[in-house]
Amino acid sequence: MPHLSSRITSINGGGSDGWDVFYRARAMVAAGEPVIELTIGEHDIGTDPAILDAMHRAARAGHTGYASVPGTPALRDSVAARITQHTGIPTGRDNVLITPGGQAALFAAHVACCDPGDRALFIDPYYATYPGTIRAAGAVPHAIPTRAADNFLPDRETLSNAAIAHNATSLLVNSPNNPTGTVYPRDALEGIAQAAQDHDLWVISDEVYDTQIWEGTHISPRALPGMEARTLVVGSMSKSHAMTGSRLGWIVAPEPVIEKLTDLATNTTYGVPGYIQDAAVFALAQGDPLEDAIMAPFRRRRELALGILGGQNLVGHIPCQGAMYLMLDIRGTGLSGEAFANALLDRHRIAVMPGESFGTSAAGHIRVAMTVADDAFASALGTICAFARTLAPAG
Ligand code: PMP
């Protein structure tokens, strides 16, 4: 066979990616073993039947052919209206490209901002696909480390230094954050905005968890002074509307960027199925009541978790201000996140993600997805704390 391109063979970057626990858990489930899976960000409910009915109606009404590539006018308008309402920044149809999910949007955004070989910054800990997405887009990923003691927020000086040292082109930020649950406060975002303006960076802002806010307020960096012209916002119906499998996301950006991104979409995905876009228009039109109902279980489970974690002092946690995950500090056991997660799976059939799966900054932590029914979730968390206690060095 002829050689594969280095672009494609280097996407995964080599080495252990810390996902062994996840694959082991999946193999156990496939073999019929009962495993409580608290690994990936998948709701424990399916897409609302009313949204599925809208999808079915649209398909039966004939919206099954090629759909408009940048997105249907109706959906682009709905997304633009939502963004205008949430941020106060006037946003129109021509600021919106509809993509097959937030993941495709992350890729397209990096293609739009980075030339081959350009340095693209992102913040560690990070959503697992970030470095691979950047490499797939032809750029070179560079992680900016953060510290648990700072709730994993980047500090402005480190950002600036990295931007200078690497002559960086873009900076990817994610608030509410997966995996840490941190909602970036205004001052952290202002630091990011300042660094972006000082060093002429594009900011790619991954806001797919924007409806899952438990504490504080979601602020989009695009809404900060001077940022609209250099920010690409990535959004998605996956988390807000439990539509992970529908693959519906978007990029919001300046009009000339959307124009060029439409060229990319025309020559890669050729858009998103029309009946799924129609279902998304329907879903967005349901407004807050539907979005609130979808995020409510995570809010409830977070409250349960705070009660359970508050009753002990061995397992620490990063304040979970948003998103569907808890980042637990298990350094008191003396184990790495990976060793703890493997032992937990073997001993108790509970699967969590090692912090190490998300970069080096979250070593000694585990990420717990709040994605099983309340009772099972509370019981699993109790077991995790009790298990940590058995591992902790005496005294
Ligand atoms: N960004 C983050 C931070 C995520 O956690 C995810 C999915 N888990 C995505 C983007 C991509 O989501 P999707 O492609 O389903 O929209």
Tab-separated table of N, CA and C in Angstrom, residues 6-166:
chain	number	residue	atom	x	y	z
A	6	SER	N	1.343	12.094	6.383
A	6	SER	CA	1.736	12.309	7.776
A	6	SER	C	0.655	13.107	8.497
A	7	ARG	N	-0.114	13.896	7.753
A	7	ARG	CA	-1.226	14.628	8.381
A	7	ARG	C	-2.154	13.640	9.090
A	8	ILE	N	-2.507	12.539	8.385
A	8	ILE	CA	-3.501	11.653	8.996
A	8	ILE	C	-2.864	10.678	9.994
A	9	THR	N	-1.644	10.251	9.727
A	9	THR	CA	-1.055	9.278	10.658
A	9	THR	C	-0.598	9.938	11.954
A	10	SER	N	-0.477	11.247	11.958
A	10	SER	CA	-0.011	11.901	13.188
A	10	SER	C	-1.152	12.469	14.020
A	11	ILE	N	-2.397	12.284	13.597
A	11	ILE	CA	-3.519	12.897	14.332
A	11	ILE	C	-3.482	12.509	15.810
A	12	ASN	N	-3.241	11.216	16.069
A	12	ASN	CA	-3.301	10.789	17.470
A	12	ASN	C	-2.046	11.059	18.284
A	13	GLY	N	-1.004	11.503	17.670
A	13	GLY	CA	0.154	11.960	18.435
A	13	GLY	C	0.966	10.874	19.121
A	14	GLY	N	0.506	9.629	19.106
A	14	GLY	CA	1.271	8.519	19.700
A	14	GLY	C	1.194	8.509	21.208
A	15	GLY	N	1.678	7.460	21.811
A	15	GLY	CA	1.703	7.351	23.273
A	15	GLY	C	0.356	6.944	23.837
A	16	SER	N	0.347	6.663	25.148
A	16	SER	CA	-0.901	6.276	25.794
A	16	SER	C	-1.755	7.523	25.956
A	17	ASP	N	-3.033	7.406	25.621
A	17	ASP	CA	-3.887	8.584	25.737
A	17	ASP	C	-4.750	8.533	26.994
A	18	GLY	N	-4.508	7.561	27.867
A	18	GLY	CA	-5.259	7.507	29.131
A	18	GLY	C	-6.694	7.039	28.971
A	19	TRP	N	-7.016	6.501	27.794
A	19	TRP	CA	-8.394	6.053	27.570
A	19	TRP	C	-8.559	4.553	27.780
A	20	ASP	N	-7.512	3.887	28.300
A	20	ASP	CA	-7.584	2.434	28.488
A	20	ASP	C	-8.737	2.044	29.405
A	21	VAL	N	-8.951	2.833	30.457
A	21	VAL	CA	-10.011	2.496	31.411
A	21	VAL	C	-11.361	2.503	30.713
A	22	PHE	N	-11.541	3.518	29.869
A	22	PHE	CA	-12.802	3.636	29.139
A	22	PHE	C	-13.033	2.399	28.266
A	23	TYR	N	-11.981	2.002	27.519
A	23	TYR	CA	-12.151	0.860	26.616
A	23	TYR	C	-12.330	-0.436	27.405
A	24	ARG	N	-11.628	-0.552	28.540
A	24	ARG	CA	-11.812	-1.747	29.386
A	24	ARG	C	-13.247	-1.833	29.891
A	25	ALA	N	-13.780	-0.689	30.317
A	25	ALA	CA	-15.161	-0.669	30.825
A	25	ALA	C	-16.127	-1.075	29.720
A	26	ARG	N	-15.902	-0.529	28.520
A	26	ARG	CA	-16.790	-0.858	27.396
A	26	ARG	C	-16.739	-2.355	27.071
A	27	ALA	N	-15.524	-2.947	27.174
A	27	ALA	CA	-15.383	-4.388	26.902
A	27	ALA	C	-16.129	-5.194	27.968
A	28	MET	N	-16.069	-4.753	29.209
A	28	MET	CA	-16.790	-5.445	30.282
A	28	MET	C	-18.289	-5.407	30.025
A	29	VAL	N	-18.779	-4.218	29.634
A	29	VAL	CA	-20.215	-4.073	29.361
A	29	VAL	C	-20.611	-4.996	28.207
A	30	ALA	N	-19.758	-5.023	27.169
A	30	ALA	CA	-20.052	-5.871	26.012
A	30	ALA	C	-20.083	-7.343	26.413
A	31	ALA	N	-19.283	-7.695	27.429
A	31	ALA	CA	-19.252	-9.090	27.888
A	31	ALA	C	-20.369	-9.368	28.900
A	32	GLY	N	-21.241	-8.391	29.103
A	32	GLY	CA	-22.402	-8.607	29.961
A	32	GLY	C	-22.179	-8.310	31.436
A	33	GLU	N	-21.045	-7.719	31.774
A	33	GLU	CA	-20.798	-7.394	33.185
A	33	GLU	C	-21.472	-6.071	33.544
A	34	PRO	N	-22.067	-5.984	34.732
A	34	PRO	CA	-22.701	-4.719	35.120
A	34	PRO	C	-21.654	-3.688	35.534
A	35	VAL	N	-21.538	-2.627	34.766
A	35	VAL	CA	-20.568	-1.564	35.072
A	35	VAL	C	-21.341	-0.250	35.159
A	36	ILE	N	-21.076	0.550	36.189
A	36	ILE	CA	-21.649	1.904	36.251
A	36	ILE	C	-20.707	2.796	35.459
A	37	GLU	N	-21.183	3.296	34.332
A	37	GLU	CA	-20.311	4.088	33.456
A	37	GLU	C	-20.487	5.582	33.716
A	38	LEU	N	-19.433	6.165	34.262
A	38	LEU	CA	-19.436	7.612	34.531
A	38	LEU	C	-18.295	8.222	33.716
A	39	THR	N	-18.227	7.808	32.464
A	39	THR	CA	-17.081	8.179	31.631
A	39	THR	C	-17.398	9.335	30.680
A	40	ILE	N	-18.174	9.073	29.633
A	40	ILE	CA	-18.302	10.134	28.618
A	40	ILE	C	-19.552	10.992	28.827
A	41	GLY	N	-19.573	12.134	28.144
A	41	GLY	CA	-20.632	13.128	28.325
A	41	GLY	C	-21.868	12.834	27.509
A	42	GLU	N	-22.500	11.723	27.835
A	42	GLU	CA	-23.704	11.339	27.099
A	42	GLU	C	-24.855	11.313	28.100
A	43	HIS	N	-25.931	12.027	27.811
A	43	HIS	CA	-27.083	12.069	28.725
A	43	HIS	C	-27.624	10.661	28.942
A	44	ASP	N	-28.302	10.463	30.073
A	44	ASP	CA	-28.952	9.175	30.285
A	44	ASP	C	-30.395	9.199	29.775
A	45	ILE	N	-30.764	10.265	29.074
A	45	ILE	CA	-32.054	10.296	28.377
A	45	ILE	C	-31.758	10.390	26.881
A	46	GLY	N	-32.716	9.982	26.065
A	46	GLY	CA	-32.561	10.150	24.618
A	46	GLY	C	-33.090	11.527	24.213
A	47	THR	N	-33.026	11.786	22.916
A	47	THR	CA	-33.582	13.040	22.388
A	47	THR	C	-35.091	13.067	22.632
A	48	ASP	N	-35.615	14.224	23.024
A	48	ASP	CA	-37.036	14.380	23.326
A	48	ASP	C	-37.906	13.910	22.144
A	49	PRO	N	-38.948	13.099	22.439
A	49	PRO	CA	-39.805	12.600	21.352
A	49	PRO	C	-40.399	13.722	20.509
A	50	ALA	N	-40.654	14.874	21.104
A	50	ALA	CA	-41.234	15.974	20.307
A	50	ALA	C	-40.234	16.441	19.245
A	51	ILE	N	-38.937	16.413	19.575
A	51	ILE	CA	-37.906	16.793	18.586
A	51	ILE	C	-37.833	15.721	17.494
A	52	LEU	N	-37.931	14.470	17.917
A	52	LEU	CA	-37.895	13.379	16.924
A	52	LEU	C	-39.115	13.463	16.001
A	53	ASP	N	-40.272	13.837	16.567
A	53	ASP	CA	-41.470	13.991	15.725
A	53	ASP	C	-41.248	15.096	14.699
A	54	ALA	N	-40.612	16.183	15.130
A	54	ALA	CA	-40.350	17.299	14.206
A	54	ALA	C	-39.406	16.841	13.090
A	55	MET	N	-38.429	16.009	13.470
A	55	MET	CA	-37.471	15.483	12.484
A	55	MET	C	-38.205	14.602	11.462
A	56	HIS	N	-39.084	13.755	11.996
A	56	HIS	CA	-39.852	12.835	11.156
A	56	HIS	C	-40.771	13.617	10.209
A	57	ARG	N	-41.453	14.602	10.769
A	57	ARG	CA	-42.362	15.422	9.947
A	57	ARG	C	-41.592	16.087	8.809
A	58	ALA	N	-40.397	16.626	9.154
A	58	ALA	CA	-39.613	17.335	8.133
A	58	ALA	C	-39.166	16.370	7.035
A	59	ALA	N	-38.741	15.180	7.444
A	59	ALA	CA	-38.291	14.204	6.450
A	59	ALA	C	-39.461	13.770	5.566
A	60	ARG	N	-40.616	13.504	6.208
A	60	ARG	CA	-41.790	13.067	5.433
A	60	ARG	C	-42.293	14.174	4.519
A	61	ALA	N	-42.063	15.409	4.927
A	61	ALA	CA	-42.503	16.538	4.090
A	61	ALA	C	-41.532	16.776	2.928
A	62	GLY	N	-40.453	15.993	2.889
A	62	GLY	CA	-39.589	16.053	1.711
A	62	GLY	C	-38.244	16.734	1.909
A	63	HIS	N	-37.915	17.107	3.160
A	63	HIS	CA	-36.623	17.781	3.337
A	63	HIS	C	-35.502	16.740	3.454
A	64	THR	N	-35.380	15.901	2.449
A	64	THR	CA	-34.399	14.813	2.471
A	64	THR	C	-33.335	14.967	1.379
A	65	GLY	N	-33.421	16.031	0.624
A	65	GLY	CA	-32.405	16.252	-0.414
A	65	GLY	C	-31.227	17.038	0.150
A	66	TYR	N	-30.331	17.464	-0.719
A	66	TYR	CA	-29.232	18.315	-0.272
A	66	TYR	C	-29.804	19.575	0.382
A	67	ALA	N	-29.266	19.900	1.522
A	67	ALA	CA	-29.730	21.124	2.187
A	67	ALA	C	-28.733	22.248	1.899
A	68	SER	N	-29.180	23.450	2.131
A	68	SER	CA	-28.313	24.613	1.917
A	68	SER	C	-27.028	24.449	2.731
A	69	VAL	N	-25.866	24.640	2.081
A	69	VAL	CA	-24.594	24.275	2.727
A	69	VAL	C	-24.242	25.076	3.989
A	70	PRO	N	-24.373	26.383	3.977
A	70	PRO	CA	-24.011	27.038	5.253
A	70	PRO	C	-25.046	26.783	6.333
A	71	GLY	N	-26.145	26.135	5.995
A	71	GLY	CA	-27.239	25.913	6.931
A	71	GLY	C	-28.502	26.512	6.360
A	72	THR	N	-29.657	26.002	6.777
A	72	THR	CA	-30.908	26.574	6.271
A	72	THR	C	-31.064	27.990	6.847
A	73	PRO	N	-31.676	28.897	6.073
A	73	PRO	CA	-31.887	30.240	6.595
A	73	PRO	C	-32.600	30.207	7.950
A	74	ALA	N	-33.581	29.323	8.098
A	74	ALA	CA	-34.355	29.300	9.352
A	74	ALA	C	-33.461	28.932	10.537
A	75	LEU	N	-32.595	27.952	10.349
A	75	LEU	CA	-31.747	27.544	11.486
A	75	LEU	C	-30.661	28.586	11.767
A	76	ARG	N	-30.081	29.135	10.701
A	76	ARG	CA	-29.065	30.182	10.928
A	76	ARG	C	-29.690	31.352	11.680
A	77	ASP	N	-30.937	31.685	11.310
A	77	ASP	CA	-31.622	32.776	12.017
A	77	ASP	C	-31.876	32.409	13.484
A	78	SER	N	-32.275	31.171	13.732
A	78	SER	CA	-32.565	30.748	15.121
A	78	SER	C	-31.306	30.817	15.969
A	79	VAL	N	-30.203	30.328	15.406
A	79	VAL	CA	-28.940	30.341	16.161
A	79	VAL	C	-28.508	31.788	16.395
A	80	ALA	N	-28.618	32.601	15.367
A	80	ALA	CA	-28.205	34.008	15.493
A	80	ALA	C	-29.042	34.706	16.571
A	81	ALA	N	-30.346	34.427	16.572
A	81	ALA	CA	-31.229	35.070	17.560
A	81	ALA	C	-30.851	34.619	18.968
A	82	ARG	N	-30.535	33.336	19.102
A	82	ARG	CA	-30.158	32.799	20.418
A	82	ARG	C	-28.880	33.474	20.928
A	83	ILE	N	-27.913	33.617	20.019
A	83	ILE	CA	-26.630	34.223	20.406
A	83	ILE	C	-26.823	35.704	20.729
A	84	THR	N	-27.646	36.388	19.931
A	84	THR	CA	-27.910	37.805	20.203
A	84	THR	C	-28.552	37.946	21.578
A	85	GLN	N	-29.516	37.072	21.839
A	85	GLN	CA	-30.236	37.149	23.115
A	85	GLN	C	-29.290	36.854	24.291
A	86	HIS	N	-28.422	35.867	24.138
A	86	HIS	CA	-27.545	35.474	25.251
A	86	HIS	C	-26.400	36.460	25.480
A	87	THR	N	-25.943	37.118	24.415
A	87	THR	CA	-24.717	37.921	24.556
A	87	THR	C	-24.937	39.416	24.370
A	88	GLY	N	-26.061	39.806	23.778
A	88	GLY	CA	-26.278	41.220	23.481
A	88	GLY	C	-25.510	41.705	22.256
A	89	ILE	N	-24.703	40.832	21.664
A	89	ILE	CA	-23.961	41.232	20.457
A	89	ILE	C	-24.853	40.938	19.243
A	90	PRO	N	-25.218	41.976	18.484
A	90	PRO	CA	-26.081	41.738	17.328
A	90	PRO	C	-25.441	40.709	16.387
A	91	THR	N	-26.168	39.639	16.133
A	91	THR	CA	-25.632	38.531	15.340
A	91	THR	C	-26.681	38.166	14.301
A	92	GLY	N	-26.256	38.041	13.069
A	92	GLY	CA	-27.213	37.751	11.999
A	92	GLY	C	-26.900	36.426	11.327
A	93	ARG	N	-27.763	36.086	10.408
A	93	ARG	CA	-27.637	34.831	9.656
A	93	ARG	C	-26.241	34.643	9.065
A	94	ASP	N	-25.678	35.743	8.550
A	94	ASP	CA	-24.388	35.631	7.863
A	94	ASP	C	-23.205	35.466	8.812
A	95	ASN	N	-23.492	35.497	10.122
A	95	ASN	CA	-22.454	35.197	11.112
A	95	ASN	C	-22.468	33.722	11.511
A	96	VAL	N	-23.335	32.923	10.879
A	96	VAL	CA	-23.543	31.547	11.362
A	96	VAL	C	-23.288	30.523	10.260
A	97	LEU	N	-22.474	29.520	10.581
A	97	LEU	CA	-22.344	28.334	9.724
A	97	LEU	C	-22.831	27.133	10.525
A	98	ILE	N	-23.725	26.347	9.944
A	98	ILE	CA	-24.189	25.113	10.602
A	98	ILE	C	-23.232	23.980	10.222
A	99	THR	N	-22.838	23.198	11.222
A	99	THR	CA	-21.848	22.131	11.008
A	99	THR	C	-22.379	20.794	11.537
A	100	PRO	N	-21.785	19.694	11.099
A	100	PRO	CA	-22.192	18.399	11.662
A	100	PRO	C	-21.606	18.223	13.077
A	101	GLY	N	-22.156	18.923	14.039
A	101	GLY	CA	-21.713	18.825	15.438
A	101	GLY	C	-20.652	19.845	15.782
A	102	GLY	N	-20.449	20.012	17.082
A	102	GLY	CA	-19.423	20.930	17.564
A	102	GLY	C	-18.034	20.459	17.176
A	103	GLN	N	-17.847	19.153	17.088
A	103	GLN	CA	-16.521	18.629	16.766
A	103	GLN	C	-16.081	19.101	15.367
A	104	ALA	N	-16.987	18.981	14.395
A	104	ALA	CA	-16.664	19.452	13.041
A	104	ALA	C	-16.415	20.962	13.053
A	105	ALA	N	-17.119	21.662	13.934
A	105	ALA	CA	-16.936	23.112	14.041
A	105	ALA	C	-15.542	23.430	14.585
A	106	LEU	N	-15.082	22.652	15.569
A	106	LEU	CA	-13.734	22.868	16.124
A	106	LEU	C	-12.677	22.684	15.033
A	107	PHE	N	-12.855	21.652	14.241
A	107	PHE	CA	-11.911	21.381	13.146
A	107	PHE	C	-11.937	22.520	12.126
A	108	ALA	N	-13.144	22.872	11.677
A	108	ALA	CA	-13.267	23.908	10.647
A	108	ALA	C	-12.707	25.238	11.155
A	109	ALA	N	-12.950	25.543	12.427
A	109	ALA	CA	-12.471	26.813	12.988
A	109	ALA	C	-10.947	26.864	12.932
A	110	HIS	N	-10.293	25.739	13.240
A	110	HIS	CA	-8.822	25.738	13.184
A	110	HIS	C	-8.312	25.810	11.742
A	111	VAL	N	-9.029	25.162	10.824
A	111	VAL	CA	-8.624	25.278	9.415
A	111	VAL	C	-8.723	26.744	8.984
A	112	ALA	N	-9.783	27.416	9.456
A	112	ALA	CA	-9.984	28.807	9.054
A	112	ALA	C	-8.889	29.726	9.607
A	113	CYS	N	-8.411	29.427	10.818
A	113	CYS	CA	-7.498	30.369	11.496
A	113	CYS	C	-6.021	30.049	11.267
A	114	CYS	N	-5.685	28.776	11.082
A	114	CYS	CA	-4.276	28.372	11.117
A	114	CYS	C	-3.785	27.907	9.758
A	115	ASP	N	-2.614	28.375	9.377
A	115	ASP	CA	-1.930	27.811	8.219
A	115	ASP	C	-1.203	26.547	8.672
A	116	PRO	N	-0.830	25.668	7.704
A	116	PRO	CA	-0.084	24.466	8.090
A	116	PRO	C	1.163	24.852	8.880
A	117	GLY	N	1.352	24.177	10.018
A	117	GLY	CA	2.539	24.439	10.833
A	117	GLY	C	2.370	25.544	11.858
A	118	ASP	N	1.276	26.308	11.772
A	118	ASP	CA	1.044	27.355	12.777
A	118	ASP	C	0.820	26.719	14.149
A	119	ARG	N	1.193	27.464	15.179
A	119	ARG	CA	0.977	27.008	16.550
A	119	ARG	C	-0.424	27.374	17.026
A	120	ALA	N	-1.148	26.394	17.504
A	120	ALA	CA	-2.490	26.625	18.046
A	120	ALA	C	-2.465	26.292	19.538
A	121	LEU	N	-2.780	27.278	20.365
A	121	LEU	CA	-2.736	27.082	21.817
A	121	LEU	C	-4.070	26.536	22.324
A	122	PHE	N	-4.003	25.758	23.381
A	122	PHE	CA	-5.212	25.332	24.095
A	122	PHE	C	-4.830	25.113	25.549
A	123	ILE	N	-5.833	25.019	26.407
A	123	ILE	CA	-5.573	25.048	27.844
A	123	ILE	C	-5.732	23.651	28.439
A	124	ASP	N	-4.746	23.257	29.196
A	124	ASP	CA	-4.686	21.926	29.821
A	124	ASP	C	-5.172	22.065	31.265
A	125	PRO	N	-6.137	21.253	31.757
A	125	PRO	CA	-6.767	20.097	31.127
A	125	PRO	C	-7.715	20.508	29.991
A	126	TYR	N	-7.923	19.565	29.079
A	126	TYR	CA	-8.663	19.890	27.857
A	126	TYR	C	-9.529	18.717	27.434
A	127	TYR	N	-10.553	19.049	26.650
A	127	TYR	CA	-11.401	18.014	26.042
A	127	TYR	C	-10.519	17.171	25.116
A	128	ALA	N	-10.693	15.862	25.245
A	128	ALA	CA	-9.717	14.918	24.700
A	128	ALA	C	-9.375	15.093	23.225
A	129	THR	N	-10.295	15.589	22.416
A	129	THR	CA	-9.990	15.656	20.982
A	129	THR	C	-9.149	16.878	20.590
A	130	TYR	N	-8.953	17.830	21.500
A	130	TYR	CA	-8.351	19.098	21.065
A	130	TYR	C	-7.015	18.947	20.309
A	131	PRO	N	-6.029	18.264	20.884
A	131	PRO	CA	-4.751	18.220	20.148
A	131	PRO	C	-4.886	17.517	18.796
A	132	GLY	N	-5.682	16.446	18.752
A	132	GLY	CA	-5.869	15.729	17.486
A	132	GLY	C	-6.595	16.583	16.457
A	133	THR	N	-7.564	17.355	16.929
A	133	THR	CA	-8.317	18.230	16.014
A	133	THR	C	-7.369	19.256	15.386
A	134	ILE	N	-6.495	19.805	16.222
A	134	ILE	CA	-5.558	20.824	15.737
A	134	ILE	C	-4.588	20.195	14.735
A	135	ARG	N	-4.091	18.989	15.066
A	135	ARG	CA	-3.170	18.322	14.117
A	135	ARG	C	-3.904	17.988	12.823
A	136	ALA	N	-5.163	17.522	12.929
A	136	ALA	CA	-5.929	17.185	11.716
A	136	ALA	C	-6.079	18.415	10.830
A	137	ALA	N	-6.146	19.593	11.455
A	137	ALA	CA	-6.286	20.835	10.686
A	137	ALA	C	-4.939	21.318	10.145
A	138	GLY	N	-3.873	20.591	10.453
A	138	GLY	CA	-2.553	20.931	9.898
A	138	GLY	C	-1.733	21.841	10.795
A	139	ALA	N	-2.285	22.245	11.937
A	139	ALA	CA	-1.556	23.131	12.845
A	139	ALA	C	-0.842	22.296	13.907
A	140	VAL	N	-0.066	22.977	14.744
A	140	VAL	CA	0.725	22.285	15.770
A	140	VAL	C	0.157	22.658	17.140
A	141	PRO	N	-0.343	21.658	17.896
A	141	PRO	CA	-0.956	21.988	19.184
A	141	PRO	C	0.072	22.305	20.246
A	142	HIS	N	-0.250	23.285	21.079
A	142	HIS	CA	0.599	23.569	22.242
A	142	HIS	C	-0.293	23.807	23.459
A	143	ALA	N	-0.114	22.959	24.490
A	143	ALA	CA	-0.966	23.033	25.682
A	143	ALA	C	-0.413	24.042	26.677
A	144	ILE	N	-1.307	24.845	27.240
A	144	ILE	CA	-0.918	25.785	28.299
A	144	ILE	C	-1.310	25.145	29.629
A	145	PRO	N	-0.334	24.853	30.488
A	145	PRO	CA	-0.680	24.182	31.743
A	145	PRO	C	-1.399	25.115	32.716
A	146	THR	N	-2.227	24.533	33.572
A	146	THR	CA	-2.880	25.291	34.649
A	146	THR	C	-2.737	24.472	35.925
A	147	ARG	N	-3.208	25.048	37.051
A	147	ARG	CA	-3.046	24.354	38.330
A	147	ARG	C	-4.392	24.150	39.002
A	148	ALA	N	-4.512	22.984	39.670
A	148	ALA	CA	-5.744	22.690	40.414
A	148	ALA	C	-6.030	23.807	41.417
A	149	ALA	N	-4.961	24.324	42.041
A	149	ALA	CA	-5.141	25.366	43.066
A	149	ALA	C	-5.772	26.628	42.481
A	150	ASP	N	-5.665	26.836	41.179
A	150	ASP	CA	-6.310	27.991	40.520
A	150	ASP	C	-7.621	27.595	39.847
A	151	ASN	N	-8.208	26.472	40.263
A	151	ASN	CA	-9.390	25.925	39.576
A	151	ASN	C	-9.134	25.732	38.079
A	152	PHE	N	-7.881	25.480	37.756
A	152	PHE	CA	-7.484	25.213	36.365
A	152	PHE	C	-7.763	26.384	35.429
A	153	LEU	N	-7.727	27.590	35.959
A	153	LEU	CA	-7.851	28.780	35.093
A	153	LEU	C	-6.460	29.194	34.625
A	154	PRO	N	-6.349	29.608	33.372
A	154	PRO	CA	-5.030	30.032	32.873
A	154	PRO	C	-4.685	31.414	33.412
A	155	ASP	N	-3.408	31.660	33.682
A	155	ASP	CA	-3.093	33.037	34.065
A	155	ASP	C	-2.507	33.780	32.860
A	156	ARG	N	-2.763	35.083	32.895
A	156	ARG	CA	-2.535	35.909	31.711
A	156	ARG	C	-1.073	35.907	31.281
A	157	GLU	N	-0.184	35.897	32.281
A	157	GLU	CA	1.235	35.950	31.948
A	157	GLU	C	1.678	34.676	31.226
A	158	THR	N	1.198	33.530	31.735
A	158	THR	CA	1.551	32.260	31.080
A	158	THR	C	1.038	32.248	29.640
A	159	LEU	N	-0.187	32.760	29.471
A	159	LEU	CA	-0.765	32.828	28.120
A	159	LEU	C	0.089	33.688	27.197
A	160	SER	N	0.439	34.866	27.706
A	160	SER	CA	1.226	35.795	26.898
A	160	SER	C	2.574	35.185	26.545
A	161	ASN	N	3.215	34.585	27.559
A	161	ASN	CA	4.528	33.993	27.311
A	161	ASN	C	4.453	32.900	26.248
A	162	ALA	N	3.396	32.087	26.342
A	162	ALA	CA	3.256	30.993	25.359
A	162	ALA	C	3.005	31.574	23.971
A	163	ALA	N	2.172	32.620	23.917
A	163	ALA	CA	1.857	33.226	22.612
A	163	ALA	C	3.127	33.759	21.958
A	164	ILE	N	3.980	34.372	22.785
A	164	ILE	CA	5.228	34.935	22.240
A	164	ILE	C	6.196	33.819	21.871
A	165	ALA	N	6.404	32.900	22.828
A	165	ALA	CA	7.414	31.857	22.618
A	165	ALA	C	7.109	31.018	21.379
A	166	HIS	N	5.835	30.816	21.106
A	166	HIS	CA	5.474	29.934	19.986
A	166	HIS	C	4.966	30.696	18.770
